[in-house]
Short mmCIF file of N, CA and C in Angstrom, two decimals:
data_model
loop_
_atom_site.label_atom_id
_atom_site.label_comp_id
_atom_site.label_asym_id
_atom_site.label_seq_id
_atom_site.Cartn_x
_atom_site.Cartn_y
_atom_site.Cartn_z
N UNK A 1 8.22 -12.58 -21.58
CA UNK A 1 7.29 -11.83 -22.39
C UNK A 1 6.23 -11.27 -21.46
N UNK A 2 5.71 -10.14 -21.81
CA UNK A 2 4.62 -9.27 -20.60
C UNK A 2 3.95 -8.47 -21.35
N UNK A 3 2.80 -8.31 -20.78
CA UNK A 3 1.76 -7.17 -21.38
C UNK A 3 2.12 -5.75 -20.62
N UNK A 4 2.60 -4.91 -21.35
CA UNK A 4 3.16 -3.62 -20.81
C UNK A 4 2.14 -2.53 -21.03
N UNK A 5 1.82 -1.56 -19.71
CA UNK A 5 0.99 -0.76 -20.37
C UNK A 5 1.69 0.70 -19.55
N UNK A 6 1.72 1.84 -20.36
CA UNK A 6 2.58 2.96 -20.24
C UNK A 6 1.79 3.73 -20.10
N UNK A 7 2.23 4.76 -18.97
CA UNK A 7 1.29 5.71 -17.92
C UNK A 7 1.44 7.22 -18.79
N UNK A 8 0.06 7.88 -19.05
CA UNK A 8 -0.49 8.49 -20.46
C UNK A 8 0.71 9.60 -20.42
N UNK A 9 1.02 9.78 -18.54
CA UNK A 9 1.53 11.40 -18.44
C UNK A 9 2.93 11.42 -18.60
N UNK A 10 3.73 9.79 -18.89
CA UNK A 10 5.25 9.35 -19.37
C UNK A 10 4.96 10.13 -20.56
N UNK A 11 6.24 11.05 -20.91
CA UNK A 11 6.85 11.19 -22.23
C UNK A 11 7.91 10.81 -22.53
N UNK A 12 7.75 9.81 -23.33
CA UNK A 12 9.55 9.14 -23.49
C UNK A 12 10.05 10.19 -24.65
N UNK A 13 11.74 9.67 -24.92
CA UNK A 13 12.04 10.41 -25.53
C UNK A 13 11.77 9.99 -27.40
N UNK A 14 11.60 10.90 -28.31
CA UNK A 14 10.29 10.66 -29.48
C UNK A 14 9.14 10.24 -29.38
N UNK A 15 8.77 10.30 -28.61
CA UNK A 15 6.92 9.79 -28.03
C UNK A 15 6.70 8.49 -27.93
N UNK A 16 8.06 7.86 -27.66
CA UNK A 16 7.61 6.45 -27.42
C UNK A 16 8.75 5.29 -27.15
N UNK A 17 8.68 4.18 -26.64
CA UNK A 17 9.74 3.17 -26.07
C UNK A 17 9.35 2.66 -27.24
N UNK A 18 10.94 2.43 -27.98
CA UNK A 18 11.48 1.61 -29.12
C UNK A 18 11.85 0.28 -28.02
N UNK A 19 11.60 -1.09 -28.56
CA UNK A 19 12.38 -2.13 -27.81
C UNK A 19 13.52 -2.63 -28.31
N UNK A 20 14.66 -3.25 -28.03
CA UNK A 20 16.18 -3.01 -28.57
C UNK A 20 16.75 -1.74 -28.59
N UNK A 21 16.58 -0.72 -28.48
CA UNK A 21 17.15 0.50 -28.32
C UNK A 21 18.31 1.07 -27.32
N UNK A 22 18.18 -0.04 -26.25
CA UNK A 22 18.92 0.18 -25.00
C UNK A 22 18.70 1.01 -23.95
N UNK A 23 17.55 1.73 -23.92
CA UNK A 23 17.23 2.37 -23.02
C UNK A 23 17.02 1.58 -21.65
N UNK A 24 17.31 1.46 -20.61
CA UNK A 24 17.30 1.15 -19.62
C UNK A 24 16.49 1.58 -18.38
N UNK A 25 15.37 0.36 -17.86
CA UNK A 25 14.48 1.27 -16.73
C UNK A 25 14.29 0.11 -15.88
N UNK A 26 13.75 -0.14 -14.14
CA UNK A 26 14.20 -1.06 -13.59
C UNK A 26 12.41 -1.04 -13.21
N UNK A 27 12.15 -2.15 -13.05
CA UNK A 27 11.32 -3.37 -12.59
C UNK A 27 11.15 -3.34 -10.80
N UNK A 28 9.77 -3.00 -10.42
CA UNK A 28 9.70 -3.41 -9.16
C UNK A 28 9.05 -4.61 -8.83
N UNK A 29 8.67 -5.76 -8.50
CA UNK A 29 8.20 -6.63 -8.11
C UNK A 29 7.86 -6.67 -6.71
N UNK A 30 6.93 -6.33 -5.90
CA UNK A 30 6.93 -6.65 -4.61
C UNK A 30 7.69 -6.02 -3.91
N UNK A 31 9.22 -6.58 -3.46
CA UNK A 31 9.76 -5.71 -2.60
C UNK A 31 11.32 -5.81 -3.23
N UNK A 32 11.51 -6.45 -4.47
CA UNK A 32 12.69 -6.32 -5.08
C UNK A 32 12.60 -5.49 -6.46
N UNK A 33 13.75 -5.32 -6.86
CA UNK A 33 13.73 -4.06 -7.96
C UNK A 33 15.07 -4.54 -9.00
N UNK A 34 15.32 -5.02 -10.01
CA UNK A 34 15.88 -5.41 -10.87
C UNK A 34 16.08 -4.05 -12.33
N UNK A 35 17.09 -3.73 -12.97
CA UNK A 35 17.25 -3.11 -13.81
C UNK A 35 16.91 -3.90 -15.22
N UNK A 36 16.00 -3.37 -16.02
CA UNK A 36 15.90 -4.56 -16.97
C UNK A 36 16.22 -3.61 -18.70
N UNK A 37 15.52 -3.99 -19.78
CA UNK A 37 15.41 -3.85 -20.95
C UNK A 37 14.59 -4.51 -21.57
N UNK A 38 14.01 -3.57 -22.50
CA UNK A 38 12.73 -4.25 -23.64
C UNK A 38 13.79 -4.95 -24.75
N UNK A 39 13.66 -6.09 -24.99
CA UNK A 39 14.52 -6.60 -26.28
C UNK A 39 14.13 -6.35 -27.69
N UNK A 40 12.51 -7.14 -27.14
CA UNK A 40 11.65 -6.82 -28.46
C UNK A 40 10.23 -6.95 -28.57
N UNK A 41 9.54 -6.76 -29.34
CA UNK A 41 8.22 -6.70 -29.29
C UNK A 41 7.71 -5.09 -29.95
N UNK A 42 6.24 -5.29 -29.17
CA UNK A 42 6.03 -3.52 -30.17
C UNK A 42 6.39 -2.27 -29.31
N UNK A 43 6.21 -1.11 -30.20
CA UNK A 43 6.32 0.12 -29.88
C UNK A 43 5.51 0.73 -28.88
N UNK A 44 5.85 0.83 -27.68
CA UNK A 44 5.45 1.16 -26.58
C UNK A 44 5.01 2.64 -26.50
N UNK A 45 3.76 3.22 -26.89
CA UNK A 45 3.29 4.50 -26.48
C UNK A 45 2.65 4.67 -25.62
N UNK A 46 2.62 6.21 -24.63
CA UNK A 46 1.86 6.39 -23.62
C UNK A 46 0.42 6.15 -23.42
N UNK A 47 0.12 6.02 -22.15
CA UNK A 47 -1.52 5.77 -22.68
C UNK A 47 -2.12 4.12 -23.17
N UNK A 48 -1.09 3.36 -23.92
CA UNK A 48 -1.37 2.13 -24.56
C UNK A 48 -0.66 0.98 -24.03
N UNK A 49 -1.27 0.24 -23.97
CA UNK A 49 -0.84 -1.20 -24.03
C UNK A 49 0.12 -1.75 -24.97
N UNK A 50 1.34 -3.18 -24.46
CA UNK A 50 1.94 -3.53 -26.04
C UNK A 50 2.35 -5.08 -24.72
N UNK A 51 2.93 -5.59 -26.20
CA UNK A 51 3.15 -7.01 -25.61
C UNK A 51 4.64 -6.96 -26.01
N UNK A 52 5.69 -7.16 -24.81
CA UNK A 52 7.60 -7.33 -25.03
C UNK A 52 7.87 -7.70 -24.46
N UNK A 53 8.93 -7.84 -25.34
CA UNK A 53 9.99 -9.53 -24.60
C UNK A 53 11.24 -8.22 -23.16
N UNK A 54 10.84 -8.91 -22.00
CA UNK A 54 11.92 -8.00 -20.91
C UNK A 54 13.19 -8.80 -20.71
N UNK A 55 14.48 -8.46 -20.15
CA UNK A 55 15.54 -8.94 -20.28
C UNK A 55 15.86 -8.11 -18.39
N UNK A 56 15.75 -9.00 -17.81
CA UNK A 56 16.26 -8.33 -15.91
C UNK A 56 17.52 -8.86 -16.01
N UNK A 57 18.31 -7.67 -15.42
CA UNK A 57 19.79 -8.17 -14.90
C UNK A 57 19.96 -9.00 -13.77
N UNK A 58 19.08 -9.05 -13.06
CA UNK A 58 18.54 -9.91 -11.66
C UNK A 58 18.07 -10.72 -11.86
N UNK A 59 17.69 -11.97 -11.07
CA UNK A 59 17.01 -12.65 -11.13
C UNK A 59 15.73 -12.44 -10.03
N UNK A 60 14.41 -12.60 -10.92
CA UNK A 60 13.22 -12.15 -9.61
C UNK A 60 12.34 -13.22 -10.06
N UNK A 61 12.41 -14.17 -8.38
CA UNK A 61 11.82 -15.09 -8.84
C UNK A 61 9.92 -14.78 -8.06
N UNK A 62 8.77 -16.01 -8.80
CA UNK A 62 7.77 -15.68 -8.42
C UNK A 62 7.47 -16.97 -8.37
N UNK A 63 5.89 -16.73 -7.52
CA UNK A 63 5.02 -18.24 -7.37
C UNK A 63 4.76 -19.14 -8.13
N UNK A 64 4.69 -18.90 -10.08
CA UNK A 64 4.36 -19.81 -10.44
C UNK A 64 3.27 -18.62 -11.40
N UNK A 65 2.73 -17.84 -10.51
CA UNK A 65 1.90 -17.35 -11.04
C UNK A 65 2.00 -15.81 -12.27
N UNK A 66 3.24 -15.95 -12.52
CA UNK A 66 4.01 -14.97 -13.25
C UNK A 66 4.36 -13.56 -12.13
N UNK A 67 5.03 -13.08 -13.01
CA UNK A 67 5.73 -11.52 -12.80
C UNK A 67 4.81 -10.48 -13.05
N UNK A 68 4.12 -9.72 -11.41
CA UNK A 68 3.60 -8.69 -12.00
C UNK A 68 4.52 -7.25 -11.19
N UNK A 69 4.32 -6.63 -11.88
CA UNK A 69 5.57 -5.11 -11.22
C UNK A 69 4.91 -3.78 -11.84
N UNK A 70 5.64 -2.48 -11.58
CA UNK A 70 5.86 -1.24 -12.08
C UNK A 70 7.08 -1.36 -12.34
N UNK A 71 6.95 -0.40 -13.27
CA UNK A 71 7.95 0.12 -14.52
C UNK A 71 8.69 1.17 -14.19
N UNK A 72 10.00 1.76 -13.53
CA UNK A 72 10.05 3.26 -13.04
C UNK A 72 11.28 2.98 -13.90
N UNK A 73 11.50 4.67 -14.26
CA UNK A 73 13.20 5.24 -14.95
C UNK A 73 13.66 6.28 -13.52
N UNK A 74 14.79 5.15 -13.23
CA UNK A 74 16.03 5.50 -12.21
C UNK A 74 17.07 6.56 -12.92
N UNK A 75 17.27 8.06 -12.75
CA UNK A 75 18.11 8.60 -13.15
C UNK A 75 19.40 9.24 -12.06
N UNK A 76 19.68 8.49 -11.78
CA UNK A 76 20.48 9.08 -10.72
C UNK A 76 21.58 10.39 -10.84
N UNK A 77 21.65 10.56 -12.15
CA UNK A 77 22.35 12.07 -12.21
C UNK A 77 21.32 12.71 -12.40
N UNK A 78 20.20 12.93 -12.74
CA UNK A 78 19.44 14.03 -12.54
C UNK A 78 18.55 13.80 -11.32
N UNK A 79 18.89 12.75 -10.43
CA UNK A 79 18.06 12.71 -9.32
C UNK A 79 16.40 12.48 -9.24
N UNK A 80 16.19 11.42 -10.29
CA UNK A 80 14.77 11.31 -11.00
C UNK A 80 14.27 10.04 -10.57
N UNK A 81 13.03 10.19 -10.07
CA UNK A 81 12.25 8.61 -9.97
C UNK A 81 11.04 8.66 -10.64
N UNK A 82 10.71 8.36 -12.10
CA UNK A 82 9.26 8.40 -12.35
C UNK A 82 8.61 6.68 -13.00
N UNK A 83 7.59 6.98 -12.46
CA UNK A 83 6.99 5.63 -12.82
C UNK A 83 6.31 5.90 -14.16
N UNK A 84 6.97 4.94 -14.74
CA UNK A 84 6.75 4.77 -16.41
C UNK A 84 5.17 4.01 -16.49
N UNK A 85 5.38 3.04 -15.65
CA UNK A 85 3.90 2.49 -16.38
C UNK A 85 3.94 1.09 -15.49
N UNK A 86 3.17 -0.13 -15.98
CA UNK A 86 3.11 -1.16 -15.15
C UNK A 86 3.47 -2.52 -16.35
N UNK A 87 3.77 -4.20 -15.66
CA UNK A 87 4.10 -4.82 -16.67
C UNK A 87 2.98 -6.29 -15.62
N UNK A 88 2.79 -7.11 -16.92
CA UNK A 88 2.06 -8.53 -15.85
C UNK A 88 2.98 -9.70 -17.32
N UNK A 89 3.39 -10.24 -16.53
CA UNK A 89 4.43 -11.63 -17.72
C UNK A 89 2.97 -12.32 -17.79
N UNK A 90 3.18 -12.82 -19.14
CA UNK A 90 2.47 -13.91 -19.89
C UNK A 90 2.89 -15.15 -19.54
N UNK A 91 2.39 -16.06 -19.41
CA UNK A 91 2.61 -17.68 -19.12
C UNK A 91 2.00 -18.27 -20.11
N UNK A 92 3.17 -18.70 -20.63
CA UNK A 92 2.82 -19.70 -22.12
C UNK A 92 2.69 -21.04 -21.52
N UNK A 93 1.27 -21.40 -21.98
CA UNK A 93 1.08 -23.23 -21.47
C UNK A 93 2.00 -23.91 -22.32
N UNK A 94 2.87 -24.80 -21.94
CA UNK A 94 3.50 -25.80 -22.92
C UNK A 94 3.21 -27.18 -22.77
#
């Protein structure tokens, strides 16, 4: 789970990241880069903040101190790198 916040000048496609939808965008962490997906949580518009559940095909591990990264959409047939926005994981005390 992460606090996602989406960069004003992203236009997704309908004005906004649906989560479960399947759209696909990859995760940088530091110096590794994982392809991930929003599962669920809220409706991600530009400009705003939202709180969603991410799903990495990788595994990226961290200190303890959670997952913080940028957000970019990899298009490799249209030859596209734009940075969507940024993410910081939540750490639930248990």
């Amino acid at each position: 789970k992460a606090n996602v916040y989406i960069n004003p000048f992203y236009k997704p496609l309908n004005g906004k990241i649906k989560p479960g939808n399947g759209s696909q965008f990859h995760g940088i962490v530091e110096i590794k880069s994982s392809p991930f997906k929003f599962i669920e949580g809220n409706d991600l518009l530009p400009g705003e903040n939202g709180i969603v559940l991410m799903r990495f095909e990788k595994k990226i591990v961290h200190d303890g101190t959670g997952l913080k990264g940028i957000i970019c959409e990899m298009n490799r047939f249209q030859n596209k790198l734009r940075i969507v926005g940024k993410f910081e994981q939540l750490i639930e005390n248990k």
